[in-house]
């Protein structure tokens, strides 16, 4: 499994911060929420993006949209599977903190706040687990889970 280890503050420019297009078996690991922070320098689509991915783990960091990013984490393909988000603070997005499509998505022990929307699981999602999270001060939507 490929590991991307981050510490401190990471400011990026571009459409997406970390782009995991067609990536498999990747861990993005920080030193802890508030200790490792990913955020954009200008308006962007997402802080972390995945498309047609499998076995992705994001843990122990803060995703700060800085009111510039639409999404904190965006995994948009039904071909994606096995996304785990654990012990992550997601804040200050203009849209969804997490937007996911695919199978076997798990979000645990996360703190989601001050986002335009909360967690969204799009049509085509299945086997979704949302457990032991603190979600508050969000806009219009907490969770949308399609049939399945």
mmCIF file of N, CA and C in Angstrom:
data_model
loop_
_atom_site.group_PDB
_atom_site.id
_atom_site.type_symbol
_atom_site.label_atom_id
_atom_site.label_comp_id
_atom_site.label_asym_id
_atom_site.label_seq_id
_atom_site.Cartn_x
_atom_site.Cartn_y
_atom_site.Cartn_z
ATOM 1 N N UNK A 1 0.837 -1.178 0.000
ATOM 2 C CA UNK A 1 0.000 0.000 0.000
ATOM 3 C C UNK A 1 0.886 1.247 0.000
ATOM 4 N N UNK A 2 0.616 2.182 -0.881
ATOM 5 C CA UNK A 2 1.348 3.446 -0.960
ATOM 6 C C UNK A 2 0.870 4.370 0.157
ATOM 7 N N UNK A 3 1.798 4.987 0.881
ATOM 8 C CA UNK A 3 1.454 5.900 1.967
ATOM 9 C C UNK A 3 1.942 7.303 1.637
ATOM 10 N N UNK A 4 1.038 8.269 1.752
ATOM 11 C CA UNK A 4 1.380 9.682 1.638
ATOM 12 C C UNK A 4 1.311 10.236 3.053
ATOM 13 N N UNK A 5 2.467 10.490 3.649
ATOM 14 C CA UNK A 5 2.523 10.979 5.026
ATOM 15 C C UNK A 5 2.703 12.484 4.983
ATOM 16 N N UNK A 6 1.802 13.197 5.696
ATOM 17 C CA UNK A 6 1.818 14.652 5.717
ATOM 18 C C UNK A 6 1.932 15.159 7.143
ATOM 19 N N UNK A 7 2.602 16.283 7.311
ATOM 20 C CA UNK A 7 2.623 16.946 8.617
ATOM 21 C C UNK A 7 2.638 18.449 8.370
ATOM 22 N N UNK A 8 2.172 19.208 9.333
ATOM 23 C CA UNK A 8 2.132 20.655 9.196
ATOM 24 C C UNK A 8 0.996 21.106 8.299
ATOM 25 N N UNK A 9 1.121 22.316 7.758
ATOM 26 C CA UNK A 9 0.094 22.903 6.906
ATOM 27 C C UNK A 9 0.505 22.798 5.441
ATOM 28 N N UNK A 10 -0.419 22.363 4.601
ATOM 29 C CA UNK A 10 -0.183 22.229 3.164
ATOM 30 C C UNK A 10 -1.210 23.080 2.427
ATOM 31 N N UNK A 11 -0.751 24.106 1.732
ATOM 32 C CA UNK A 11 -1.614 24.976 0.949
ATOM 33 C C UNK A 11 -1.363 24.669 -0.524
ATOM 34 N N UNK A 12 -2.435 24.429 -1.272
ATOM 35 C CA UNK A 12 -2.286 24.056 -2.677
ATOM 36 C C UNK A 12 -3.036 25.033 -3.565
ATOM 37 N N UNK A 13 -2.656 25.043 -4.836
ATOM 38 C CA UNK A 13 -3.401 25.794 -5.835
ATOM 39 C C UNK A 13 -3.783 24.807 -6.931
ATOM 40 N N UNK A 14 -4.810 25.128 -7.666
ATOM 41 C CA UNK A 14 -5.284 24.233 -8.718
ATOM 42 C C UNK A 14 -6.709 23.814 -8.458
ATOM 43 N N UNK A 15 -7.247 23.016 -9.372
ATOM 44 C CA UNK A 15 -8.644 22.605 -9.305
ATOM 45 C C UNK A 15 -8.918 21.656 -8.141
ATOM 46 N N UNK A 16 -7.991 20.747 -7.882
ATOM 47 C CA UNK A 16 -8.113 19.787 -6.780
ATOM 48 C C UNK A 16 -6.775 19.731 -6.053
ATOM 49 N N UNK A 17 -6.818 19.567 -4.737
ATOM 50 C CA UNK A 17 -5.591 19.487 -3.950
ATOM 51 C C UNK A 17 -4.857 18.188 -4.211
ATOM 52 N N UNK A 18 -5.265 17.134 -3.562
ATOM 53 C CA UNK A 18 -4.713 15.805 -3.807
ATOM 54 C C UNK A 18 -5.671 15.103 -4.755
ATOM 55 N N UNK A 19 -5.184 14.722 -5.915
ATOM 56 C CA UNK A 19 -6.029 14.111 -6.943
ATOM 57 C C UNK A 19 -5.652 12.645 -7.098
ATOM 58 N N UNK A 20 -6.567 11.768 -6.730
ATOM 59 C CA UNK A 20 -6.318 10.325 -6.780
ATOM 60 C C UNK A 20 -7.091 9.701 -7.946
ATOM 61 N N UNK A 21 -6.768 10.083 -9.150
ATOM 62 C CA UNK A 21 -7.417 9.536 -10.331
ATOM 63 C C UNK A 21 -6.853 8.147 -10.624
ATOM 64 N N UNK A 22 -7.724 7.147 -10.648
ATOM 65 C CA UNK A 22 -7.344 5.753 -10.933
ATOM 66 C C UNK A 22 -6.315 5.202 -9.945
ATOM 67 N N UNK A 23 -6.305 5.707 -8.723
ATOM 68 C CA UNK A 23 -5.348 5.225 -7.714
ATOM 69 C C UNK A 23 -5.971 4.082 -6.908
ATOM 70 N N UNK A 24 -5.132 3.179 -6.475
ATOM 71 C CA UNK A 24 -5.569 2.023 -5.686
ATOM 72 C C UNK A 24 -4.573 1.808 -4.545
ATOM 73 N N UNK A 25 -5.111 1.393 -3.403
ATOM 74 C CA UNK A 25 -4.277 1.060 -2.252
ATOM 75 C C UNK A 25 -3.401 2.237 -1.807
ATOM 76 N N UNK A 26 -4.058 3.333 -1.413
ATOM 77 C CA UNK A 26 -3.356 4.542 -0.990
ATOM 78 C C UNK A 26 -3.817 4.960 0.395
ATOM 79 N N UNK A 27 -2.865 5.304 1.253
ATOM 80 C CA UNK A 27 -3.135 5.867 2.586
ATOM 81 C C UNK A 27 -2.641 7.304 2.597
ATOM 82 N N UNK A 28 -3.525 8.250 2.988
ATOM 83 C CA UNK A 28 -3.132 9.638 3.214
ATOM 84 C C UNK A 28 -3.232 9.839 4.717
ATOM 85 N N UNK A 29 -2.088 10.028 5.367
ATOM 86 C CA UNK A 29 -2.026 10.005 6.821
ATOM 87 C C UNK A 29 -1.355 11.269 7.344
ATOM 88 N N UNK A 30 -1.998 11.920 8.297
ATOM 89 C CA UNK A 30 -1.418 13.092 8.944
ATOM 90 C C UNK A 30 -1.020 12.780 10.379
ATOM 91 N N UNK A 31 -0.594 13.817 11.081
ATOM 92 C CA UNK A 31 -0.194 13.689 12.481
ATOM 93 C C UNK A 31 -1.368 13.850 13.438
ATOM 94 N N UNK A 32 -2.533 14.218 12.907
ATOM 95 C CA UNK A 32 -3.726 14.388 13.731
ATOM 96 C C UNK A 32 -4.484 15.627 13.298
ATOM 97 N N UNK A 33 -5.793 15.657 13.577
ATOM 98 C CA UNK A 33 -6.578 16.852 13.268
ATOM 99 C C UNK A 33 -5.986 18.072 13.978
ATOM 100 N N UNK A 34 -5.872 19.180 13.252
ATOM 101 C CA UNK A 34 -5.281 20.389 13.808
ATOM 102 C C UNK A 34 -3.768 20.430 13.705
ATOM 103 N N UNK A 35 -3.140 19.275 13.543
ATOM 104 C CA UNK A 35 -1.682 19.202 13.398
ATOM 105 C C UNK A 35 -1.270 19.134 11.927
ATOM 106 N N UNK A 36 -2.049 18.431 11.137
ATOM 107 C CA UNK A 36 -1.839 18.366 9.696
ATOM 108 C C UNK A 36 -3.066 18.976 9.037
ATOM 109 N N UNK A 37 -2.863 20.044 8.257
ATOM 110 C CA UNK A 37 -3.979 20.775 7.663
ATOM 111 C C UNK A 37 -3.755 20.910 6.162
ATOM 112 N N UNK A 38 -4.760 20.499 5.381
ATOM 113 C CA UNK A 38 -4.755 20.676 3.926
ATOM 114 C C UNK A 38 -5.747 21.770 3.588
ATOM 115 N N UNK A 39 -5.323 22.772 2.792
ATOM 116 C CA UNK A 39 -6.255 23.835 2.431
ATOM 117 C C UNK A 39 -5.842 24.500 1.129
ATOM 118 N N UNK A 40 -6.832 25.071 0.424
ATOM 119 C CA UNK A 40 -6.551 25.710 -0.857
ATOM 120 C C UNK A 40 -6.080 27.151 -0.693
ATOM 121 N N UNK A 41 -5.322 27.633 -1.705
ATOM 122 C CA UNK A 41 -4.893 29.026 -1.741
ATOM 123 C C UNK A 41 -5.913 29.889 -2.474
ATOM 124 N N UNK A 42 -6.748 29.266 -3.324
ATOM 125 C CA UNK A 42 -7.743 29.988 -4.119
ATOM 126 C C UNK A 42 -8.946 29.076 -4.340
ATOM 127 N N UNK A 43 -9.983 29.589 -4.985
ATOM 128 C CA UNK A 43 -11.174 28.785 -5.246
ATOM 129 C C UNK A 43 -10.795 27.501 -5.972
ATOM 130 N N UNK A 44 -11.420 26.409 -5.549
ATOM 131 C CA UNK A 44 -11.127 25.112 -6.157
ATOM 132 C C UNK A 44 -12.345 24.214 -6.035
ATOM 133 N N UNK A 45 -12.251 23.047 -6.641
ATOM 134 C CA UNK A 45 -13.356 22.099 -6.584
ATOM 135 C C UNK A 45 -13.301 21.261 -5.312
ATOM 136 N N UNK A 46 -12.154 20.658 -5.013
ATOM 137 C CA UNK A 46 -12.086 19.791 -3.838
ATOM 138 C C UNK A 46 -10.677 19.765 -3.258
ATOM 139 N N UNK A 47 -10.611 19.509 -1.950
ATOM 140 C CA UNK A 47 -9.314 19.390 -1.281
ATOM 141 C C UNK A 47 -8.708 18.022 -1.588
ATOM 142 N N UNK A 48 -9.515 16.970 -1.516
ATOM 143 C CA UNK A 48 -9.075 15.631 -1.907
ATOM 144 C C UNK A 48 -10.111 15.079 -2.873
ATOM 145 N N UNK A 49 -9.656 14.610 -4.024
ATOM 146 C CA UNK A 49 -10.552 14.078 -5.043
ATOM 147 C C UNK A 49 -10.102 12.685 -5.440
ATOM 148 N N UNK A 50 -11.070 11.806 -5.634
ATOM 149 C CA UNK A 50 -10.782 10.475 -6.134
ATOM 150 C C UNK A 50 -11.779 10.105 -7.217
ATOM 151 N N UNK A 51 -11.323 9.374 -8.202
ATOM 152 C CA UNK A 51 -12.194 8.911 -9.270
ATOM 153 C C UNK A 51 -11.696 7.538 -9.718
ATOM 154 N N UNK A 52 -12.581 6.580 -9.717
ATOM 155 C CA UNK A 52 -12.258 5.204 -10.060
ATOM 156 C C UNK A 52 -11.106 4.688 -9.197
ATOM 157 N N UNK A 53 -11.302 4.777 -7.895
ATOM 158 C CA UNK A 53 -10.286 4.387 -6.916
ATOM 159 C C UNK A 53 -10.745 3.174 -6.126
ATOM 160 N N UNK A 54 -9.814 2.554 -5.434
ATOM 161 C CA UNK A 54 -10.170 1.486 -4.505
ATOM 162 C C UNK A 54 -9.166 1.451 -3.362
ATOM 163 N N UNK A 55 -9.653 1.047 -2.211
ATOM 164 C CA UNK A 55 -8.832 0.918 -1.004
ATOM 165 C C UNK A 55 -8.064 2.203 -0.684
ATOM 166 N N UNK A 56 -8.837 3.265 -0.423
ATOM 167 C CA UNK A 56 -8.265 4.563 -0.072
ATOM 168 C C UNK A 56 -8.564 4.828 1.395
ATOM 169 N N UNK A 57 -7.554 5.208 2.159
ATOM 170 C CA UNK A 57 -7.699 5.562 3.564
ATOM 171 C C UNK A 57 -7.210 6.994 3.752
ATOM 172 N N UNK A 58 -8.049 7.837 4.351
ATOM 173 C CA UNK A 58 -7.675 9.197 4.722
ATOM 174 C C UNK A 58 -7.843 9.283 6.229
ATOM 175 N N UNK A 59 -6.763 9.615 6.959
ATOM 176 C CA UNK A 59 -6.885 9.637 8.409
ATOM 177 C C UNK A 59 -5.937 10.624 9.073
ATOM 178 N N UNK A 60 -6.373 11.073 10.252
ATOM 179 C CA UNK A 60 -5.550 11.880 11.160
ATOM 180 C C UNK A 60 -5.096 13.212 10.562
ATOM 181 N N UNK A 61 -6.043 13.984 10.033
ATOM 182 C CA UNK A 61 -5.699 15.298 9.501
ATOM 183 C C UNK A 61 -6.929 16.205 9.486
ATOM 184 N N UNK A 62 -6.708 17.467 9.125
ATOM 185 C CA UNK A 62 -7.776 18.446 8.958
ATOM 186 C C UNK A 62 -7.851 18.831 7.494
ATOM 187 N N UNK A 63 -9.055 18.782 6.948
ATOM 188 C CA UNK A 63 -9.339 19.265 5.600
ATOM 189 C C UNK A 63 -10.079 20.581 5.782
ATOM 190 N N UNK A 64 -9.431 21.678 5.432
ATOM 191 C CA UNK A 64 -9.999 23.015 5.617
ATOM 192 C C UNK A 64 -10.270 23.630 4.252
ATOM 193 N N UNK A 65 -11.527 23.726 3.885
ATOM 194 C CA UNK A 65 -11.896 24.302 2.595
ATOM 195 C C UNK A 65 -11.679 25.803 2.524
ATOM 196 N N UNK A 66 -11.459 26.452 3.662
ATOM 197 C CA UNK A 66 -11.206 27.901 3.741
ATOM 198 C C UNK A 66 -12.285 28.717 3.038
ATOM 199 N N UNK A 67 -13.498 28.148 2.930
ATOM 200 C CA UNK A 67 -14.614 28.756 2.193
ATOM 201 C C UNK A 67 -14.240 29.051 0.738
ATOM 202 N N UNK A 68 -13.282 28.284 0.217
ATOM 203 C CA UNK A 68 -12.846 28.380 -1.173
ATOM 204 C C UNK A 68 -13.105 27.081 -1.934
ATOM 205 N N UNK A 69 -13.146 25.962 -1.224
ATOM 206 C CA UNK A 69 -13.359 24.651 -1.841
ATOM 207 C C UNK A 69 -14.834 24.277 -1.767
ATOM 208 N N UNK A 70 -15.364 23.733 -2.858
ATOM 209 C CA UNK A 70 -16.740 23.249 -2.840
ATOM 210 C C UNK A 70 -16.828 22.001 -1.965
ATOM 211 N N UNK A 71 -15.928 21.058 -2.184
ATOM 212 C CA UNK A 71 -15.932 19.791 -1.457
ATOM 213 C C UNK A 71 -14.673 19.649 -0.606
ATOM 214 N N UNK A 72 -14.823 18.999 0.538
ATOM 215 C CA UNK A 72 -13.660 18.580 1.300
ATOM 216 C C UNK A 72 -13.053 17.356 0.637
ATOM 217 N N UNK A 73 -13.832 16.270 0.611
ATOM 218 C CA UNK A 73 -13.442 15.048 -0.079
ATOM 219 C C UNK A 73 -14.519 14.739 -1.104
ATOM 220 N N UNK A 74 -14.098 14.433 -2.323
ATOM 221 C CA UNK A 74 -15.053 14.127 -3.391
ATOM 222 C C UNK A 74 -14.580 12.892 -4.142
ATOM 223 N N UNK A 75 -15.360 11.821 -4.026
ATOM 224 C CA UNK A 75 -15.102 10.579 -4.741
ATOM 225 C C UNK A 75 -16.333 10.328 -5.591
ATOM 226 N N UNK A 76 -16.236 10.673 -6.891
ATOM 227 C CA UNK A 76 -17.424 10.857 -7.716
ATOM 228 C C UNK A 76 -17.803 9.683 -8.604
ATOM 229 N N UNK A 77 -17.068 8.624 -8.606
ATOM 230 C CA UNK A 77 -17.340 7.546 -9.550
ATOM 231 C C UNK A 77 -17.934 6.326 -8.855
ATOM 232 N N UNK A 78 -18.971 5.763 -9.466
ATOM 233 C CA UNK A 78 -19.540 4.531 -8.914
ATOM 234 C C UNK A 78 -18.553 3.376 -9.054
ATOM 235 N N UNK A 79 -17.497 3.578 -9.832
ATOM 236 C CA UNK A 79 -16.451 2.563 -9.956
ATOM 237 C C UNK A 79 -15.485 2.605 -8.770
ATOM 238 N N UNK A 80 -15.658 3.582 -7.873
ATOM 239 C CA UNK A 80 -14.797 3.661 -6.683
ATOM 240 C C UNK A 80 -15.305 2.703 -5.606
ATOM 241 N N UNK A 81 -14.383 2.164 -4.824
ATOM 242 C CA UNK A 81 -14.789 1.263 -3.741
ATOM 243 C C UNK A 81 -13.796 1.349 -2.587
ATOM 244 N N UNK A 82 -14.308 1.061 -1.425
ATOM 245 C CA UNK A 82 -13.520 0.960 -0.200
ATOM 246 C C UNK A 82 -12.773 2.246 0.160
ATOM 247 N N UNK A 83 -13.564 3.305 0.376
ATOM 248 C CA UNK A 83 -13.047 4.569 0.897
ATOM 249 C C UNK A 83 -13.282 4.583 2.395
ATOM 250 N N UNK A 84 -12.220 4.842 3.165
ATOM 251 C CA UNK A 84 -12.338 4.982 4.615
ATOM 252 C C UNK A 84 -11.801 6.348 5.012
ATOM 253 N N UNK A 85 -12.623 7.099 5.752
ATOM 254 C CA UNK A 85 -12.223 8.399 6.286
ATOM 255 C C UNK A 85 -12.325 8.273 7.800
ATOM 256 N N UNK A 86 -11.193 8.439 8.490
ATOM 257 C CA UNK A 86 -11.155 8.163 9.925
ATOM 258 C C UNK A 86 -10.360 9.249 10.655
ATOM 259 N N UNK A 87 -10.955 9.777 11.712
ATOM 260 C CA UNK A 87 -10.312 10.769 12.572
ATOM 261 C C UNK A 87 -9.855 11.993 11.761
ATOM 262 N N UNK A 88 -10.802 12.539 10.988
ATOM 263 C CA UNK A 88 -10.530 13.693 10.131
ATOM 264 C C UNK A 88 -11.491 14.820 10.507
ATOM 265 N N UNK A 89 -10.956 16.022 10.643
ATOM 266 C CA UNK A 89 -11.789 17.216 10.802
ATOM 267 C C UNK A 89 -11.979 17.810 9.411
ATOM 268 N N UNK A 90 -13.234 18.074 9.048
ATOM 269 C CA UNK A 90 -13.544 18.702 7.764
ATOM 270 C C UNK A 90 -14.339 19.960 8.064
ATOM 271 N N UNK A 91 -13.837 21.102 7.546
ATOM 272 C CA UNK A 91 -14.468 22.375 7.888
ATOM 273 C C UNK A 91 -14.389 23.347 6.704
ATOM 274 N N UNK A 92 -15.294 24.314 6.762
ATOM 275 C CA UNK A 92 -15.248 25.486 5.869
ATOM 276 C C UNK A 92 -15.307 25.160 4.380
ATOM 277 N N UNK A 93 -16.177 24.220 3.984
ATOM 278 C CA UNK A 93 -16.422 23.999 2.561
ATOM 279 C C UNK A 93 -17.700 24.743 2.182
ATOM 280 N N UNK A 94 -17.810 25.134 0.911
ATOM 281 C CA UNK A 94 -19.027 25.814 0.475
ATOM 282 C C UNK A 94 -20.108 24.811 0.088
ATOM 283 N N UNK A 95 -19.725 23.582 -0.192
ATOM 284 C CA UNK A 95 -20.653 22.502 -0.512
ATOM 285 C C UNK A 95 -20.491 21.371 0.498
ATOM 286 N N UNK A 96 -20.529 20.150 0.005
ATOM 287 C CA UNK A 96 -20.452 18.984 0.880
ATOM 288 C C UNK A 96 -19.062 18.797 1.492
ATOM 289 N N UNK A 97 -19.069 18.424 2.756
ATOM 290 C CA UNK A 97 -17.822 18.035 3.418
ATOM 291 C C UNK A 97 -17.276 16.775 2.746
ATOM 292 N N UNK A 98 -18.151 15.788 2.556
ATOM 293 C CA UNK A 98 -17.797 14.564 1.840
ATOM 294 C C UNK A 98 -18.894 14.281 0.828
ATOM 295 N N UNK A 99 -18.500 14.059 -0.400
ATOM 296 C CA UNK A 99 -19.412 13.624 -1.452
ATOM 297 C C UNK A 99 -18.839 12.333 -2.016
ATOM 298 N N UNK A 100 -19.598 11.261 -1.912
ATOM 299 C CA UNK A 100 -19.060 9.964 -2.335
ATOM 300 C C UNK A 100 -20.079 9.171 -3.137
ATOM 301 N N UNK A 101 -19.561 8.474 -4.111
ATOM 302 C CA UNK A 101 -20.318 7.509 -4.896
ATOM 303 C C UNK A 101 -19.454 6.266 -4.957
ATOM 304 N N UNK A 102 -20.038 5.126 -4.765
ATOM 305 C CA UNK A 102 -19.276 3.889 -4.825
ATOM 306 C C UNK A 102 -19.727 2.943 -3.732
ATOM 307 N N UNK A 103 -18.975 1.908 -3.536
ATOM 308 C CA UNK A 103 -19.363 0.902 -2.547
ATOM 309 C C UNK A 103 -18.364 0.865 -1.396
ATOM 310 N N UNK A 104 -18.880 0.453 -0.259
ATOM 311 C CA UNK A 104 -18.075 0.250 0.945
ATOM 312 C C UNK A 104 -17.332 1.516 1.389
ATOM 313 N N UNK A 105 -18.115 2.556 1.663
ATOM 314 C CA UNK A 105 -17.570 3.809 2.192
ATOM 315 C C UNK A 105 -17.802 3.842 3.692
ATOM 316 N N UNK A 106 -16.760 4.173 4.458
ATOM 317 C CA UNK A 106 -16.846 4.248 5.910
ATOM 318 C C UNK A 106 -16.320 5.596 6.372
ATOM 319 N N UNK A 107 -17.118 6.283 7.206
ATOM 320 C CA UNK A 107 -16.715 7.552 7.801
ATOM 321 C C UNK A 107 -16.867 7.396 9.309
ATOM 322 N N UNK A 108 -15.754 7.390 10.038
ATOM 323 C CA UNK A 108 -15.799 7.180 11.487
ATOM 324 C C UNK A 108 -14.925 8.184 12.231
ATOM 325 N N UNK A 109 -15.390 8.539 13.413
ATOM 326 C CA UNK A 109 -14.653 9.411 14.330
ATOM 327 C C UNK A 109 -14.194 10.710 13.673
ATOM 328 N N UNK A 110 -15.064 11.302 12.855
ATOM 329 C CA UNK A 110 -14.734 12.551 12.181
ATOM 330 C C UNK A 110 -15.508 13.712 12.805
ATOM 331 N N UNK A 111 -14.988 14.900 12.625
ATOM 332 C CA UNK A 111 -15.618 16.126 13.104
ATOM 333 C C UNK A 111 -15.872 16.987 11.884
ATOM 334 N N UNK A 112 -17.152 17.155 11.534
ATOM 335 C CA UNK A 112 -17.564 17.901 10.352
ATOM 336 C C UNK A 112 -18.326 19.131 10.819
ATOM 337 N N UNK A 113 -17.850 20.314 10.417
ATOM 338 C CA UNK A 113 -18.521 21.537 10.885
ATOM 339 C C UNK A 113 -18.272 22.704 9.944
ATOM 340 N N UNK A 114 -19.182 23.673 10.018
ATOM 341 C CA UNK A 114 -19.074 24.916 9.253
ATOM 342 C C UNK A 114 -18.902 24.657 7.755
ATOM 343 N N UNK A 115 -19.747 23.761 7.248
ATOM 344 C CA UNK A 115 -19.739 23.423 5.824
ATOM 345 C C UNK A 115 -21.097 23.767 5.217
ATOM 346 N N UNK A 116 -21.119 24.006 3.912
ATOM 347 C CA UNK A 116 -22.371 24.292 3.225
ATOM 348 C C UNK A 116 -23.341 23.128 3.323
ATOM 349 N N UNK A 117 -22.825 21.919 3.224
ATOM 350 C CA UNK A 117 -23.598 20.690 3.379
ATOM 351 C C UNK A 117 -22.729 19.694 4.135
ATOM 352 N N UNK A 118 -23.349 18.639 4.624
ATOM 353 C CA UNK A 118 -22.611 17.654 5.398
ATOM 354 C C UNK A 118 -22.067 16.526 4.545
ATOM 355 N N UNK A 119 -22.614 15.337 4.744
ATOM 356 C CA UNK A 119 -22.163 14.145 4.035
ATOM 357 C C UNK A 119 -23.190 13.795 2.973
ATOM 358 N N UNK A 120 -22.753 13.515 1.773
ATOM 359 C CA UNK A 120 -23.661 13.134 0.698
ATOM 360 C C UNK A 120 -23.193 11.865 0.024
ATOM 361 N N UNK A 121 -24.090 10.895 -0.054
ATOM 362 C CA UNK A 121 -23.782 9.636 -0.721
ATOM 363 C C UNK A 121 -24.731 9.536 -1.905
ATOM 364 N N UNK A 122 -24.184 9.572 -3.085
ATOM 365 C CA UNK A 122 -24.939 9.740 -4.317
ATOM 366 C C UNK A 122 -25.540 8.431 -4.806
ATOM 367 N N UNK A 123 -26.490 8.519 -5.746
ATOM 368 C CA UNK A 123 -27.031 7.302 -6.359
ATOM 369 C C UNK A 123 -25.888 6.433 -6.886
ATOM 370 N N UNK A 124 -25.991 5.152 -6.628
ATOM 371 C CA UNK A 124 -24.928 4.224 -6.981
ATOM 372 C C UNK A 124 -24.083 3.832 -5.783
ATOM 373 N N UNK A 125 -24.313 4.506 -4.646
ATOM 374 C CA UNK A 125 -23.571 4.167 -3.428
ATOM 375 C C UNK A 125 -24.206 2.962 -2.748
ATOM 376 N N UNK A 126 -23.371 2.134 -2.146
ATOM 377 C CA UNK A 126 -23.891 0.995 -1.391
ATOM 378 C C UNK A 126 -22.922 0.665 -0.261
ATOM 379 N N UNK A 127 -23.427 -0.009 0.753
ATOM 380 C CA UNK A 127 -22.625 -0.424 1.898
ATOM 381 C C UNK A 127 -21.903 0.764 2.529
ATOM 382 N N UNK A 128 -22.680 1.762 2.932
ATOM 383 C CA UNK A 128 -22.150 2.984 3.538
ATOM 384 C C UNK A 128 -22.277 2.880 5.054
ATOM 385 N N UNK A 129 -21.198 3.208 5.772
ATOM 386 C CA UNK A 129 -21.213 3.211 7.234
ATOM 387 C C UNK A 129 -20.748 4.582 7.722
ATOM 388 N N UNK A 130 -21.614 5.234 8.508
ATOM 389 C CA UNK A 130 -21.298 6.519 9.136
ATOM 390 C C UNK A 130 -21.456 6.295 10.627
ATOM 391 N N UNK A 131 -20.354 6.377 11.382
ATOM 392 C CA UNK A 131 -20.387 5.962 12.772
ATOM 393 C C UNK A 131 -19.490 6.843 13.639
ATOM 394 N N UNK A 132 -20.013 7.244 14.791
ATOM 395 C CA UNK A 132 -19.252 7.959 15.827
ATOM 396 C C UNK A 132 -18.619 9.253 15.315
ATOM 397 N N UNK A 133 -19.420 10.062 14.618
ATOM 398 C CA UNK A 133 -18.959 11.347 14.095
ATOM 399 C C UNK A 133 -19.662 12.479 14.826
ATOM 400 N N UNK A 134 -19.044 13.643 14.864
ATOM 401 C CA UNK A 134 -19.656 14.857 15.376
ATOM 402 C C UNK A 134 -19.887 15.769 14.176
ATOM 403 N N UNK A 135 -21.159 16.060 13.875
ATOM 404 C CA UNK A 135 -21.523 16.861 12.707
ATOM 405 C C UNK A 135 -22.404 17.997 13.190
ATOM 406 N N UNK A 136 -21.971 19.251 12.949
ATOM 407 C CA UNK A 136 -22.771 20.395 13.403
ATOM 408 C C UNK A 136 -22.446 21.629 12.568
ATOM 409 N N UNK A 137 -23.320 22.611 12.660
ATOM 410 C CA UNK A 137 -23.155 23.894 11.965
ATOM 411 C C UNK A 137 -22.896 23.704 10.471
ATOM 412 N N UNK A 138 -23.831 22.965 9.860
ATOM 413 C CA UNK A 138 -23.777 22.777 8.414
ATOM 414 C C UNK A 138 -25.011 23.406 7.795
ATOM 415 N N UNK A 139 -25.005 23.524 6.474
ATOM 416 C CA UNK A 139 -26.111 24.157 5.777
ATOM 417 C C UNK A 139 -27.284 23.243 5.549
ATOM 418 N N UNK A 140 -27.576 22.963 4.302
ATOM 419 C CA UNK A 140 -28.859 22.407 3.901
ATOM 420 C C UNK A 140 -29.006 20.902 3.981
ATOM 421 N N UNK A 141 -27.941 20.152 4.029
ATOM 422 C CA UNK A 141 -28.079 18.710 3.852
ATOM 423 C C UNK A 141 -27.125 17.968 4.778
ATOM 424 N N UNK A 142 -27.626 16.940 5.460
ATOM 425 C CA UNK A 142 -26.731 16.115 6.267
ATOM 426 C C UNK A 142 -26.322 14.875 5.506
ATOM 427 N N UNK A 143 -27.293 14.148 5.004
ATOM 428 C CA UNK A 143 -26.942 12.920 4.311
ATOM 429 C C UNK A 143 -28.012 12.572 3.308
ATOM 430 N N UNK A 144 -27.600 12.143 2.157
ATOM 431 C CA UNK A 144 -28.509 11.682 1.131
ATOM 432 C C UNK A 144 -28.012 10.314 0.698
ATOM 433 N N UNK A 145 -28.774 9.303 0.987
ATOM 434 C CA UNK A 145 -28.363 7.948 0.629
ATOM 435 C C UNK A 145 -29.402 7.376 -0.318
ATOM 436 N N UNK A 146 -28.960 6.987 -1.478
ATOM 437 C CA UNK A 146 -29.871 6.426 -2.470
ATOM 438 C C UNK A 146 -30.242 4.996 -2.093
ATOM 439 N N UNK A 147 -31.167 4.431 -2.838
ATOM 440 C CA UNK A 147 -31.573 3.043 -2.602
ATOM 441 C C UNK A 147 -30.359 2.144 -2.543
ATOM 442 N N UNK A 148 -30.342 1.241 -1.574
ATOM 443 C CA UNK A 148 -29.215 0.302 -1.465
ATOM 444 C C UNK A 148 -28.503 0.586 -0.225
#
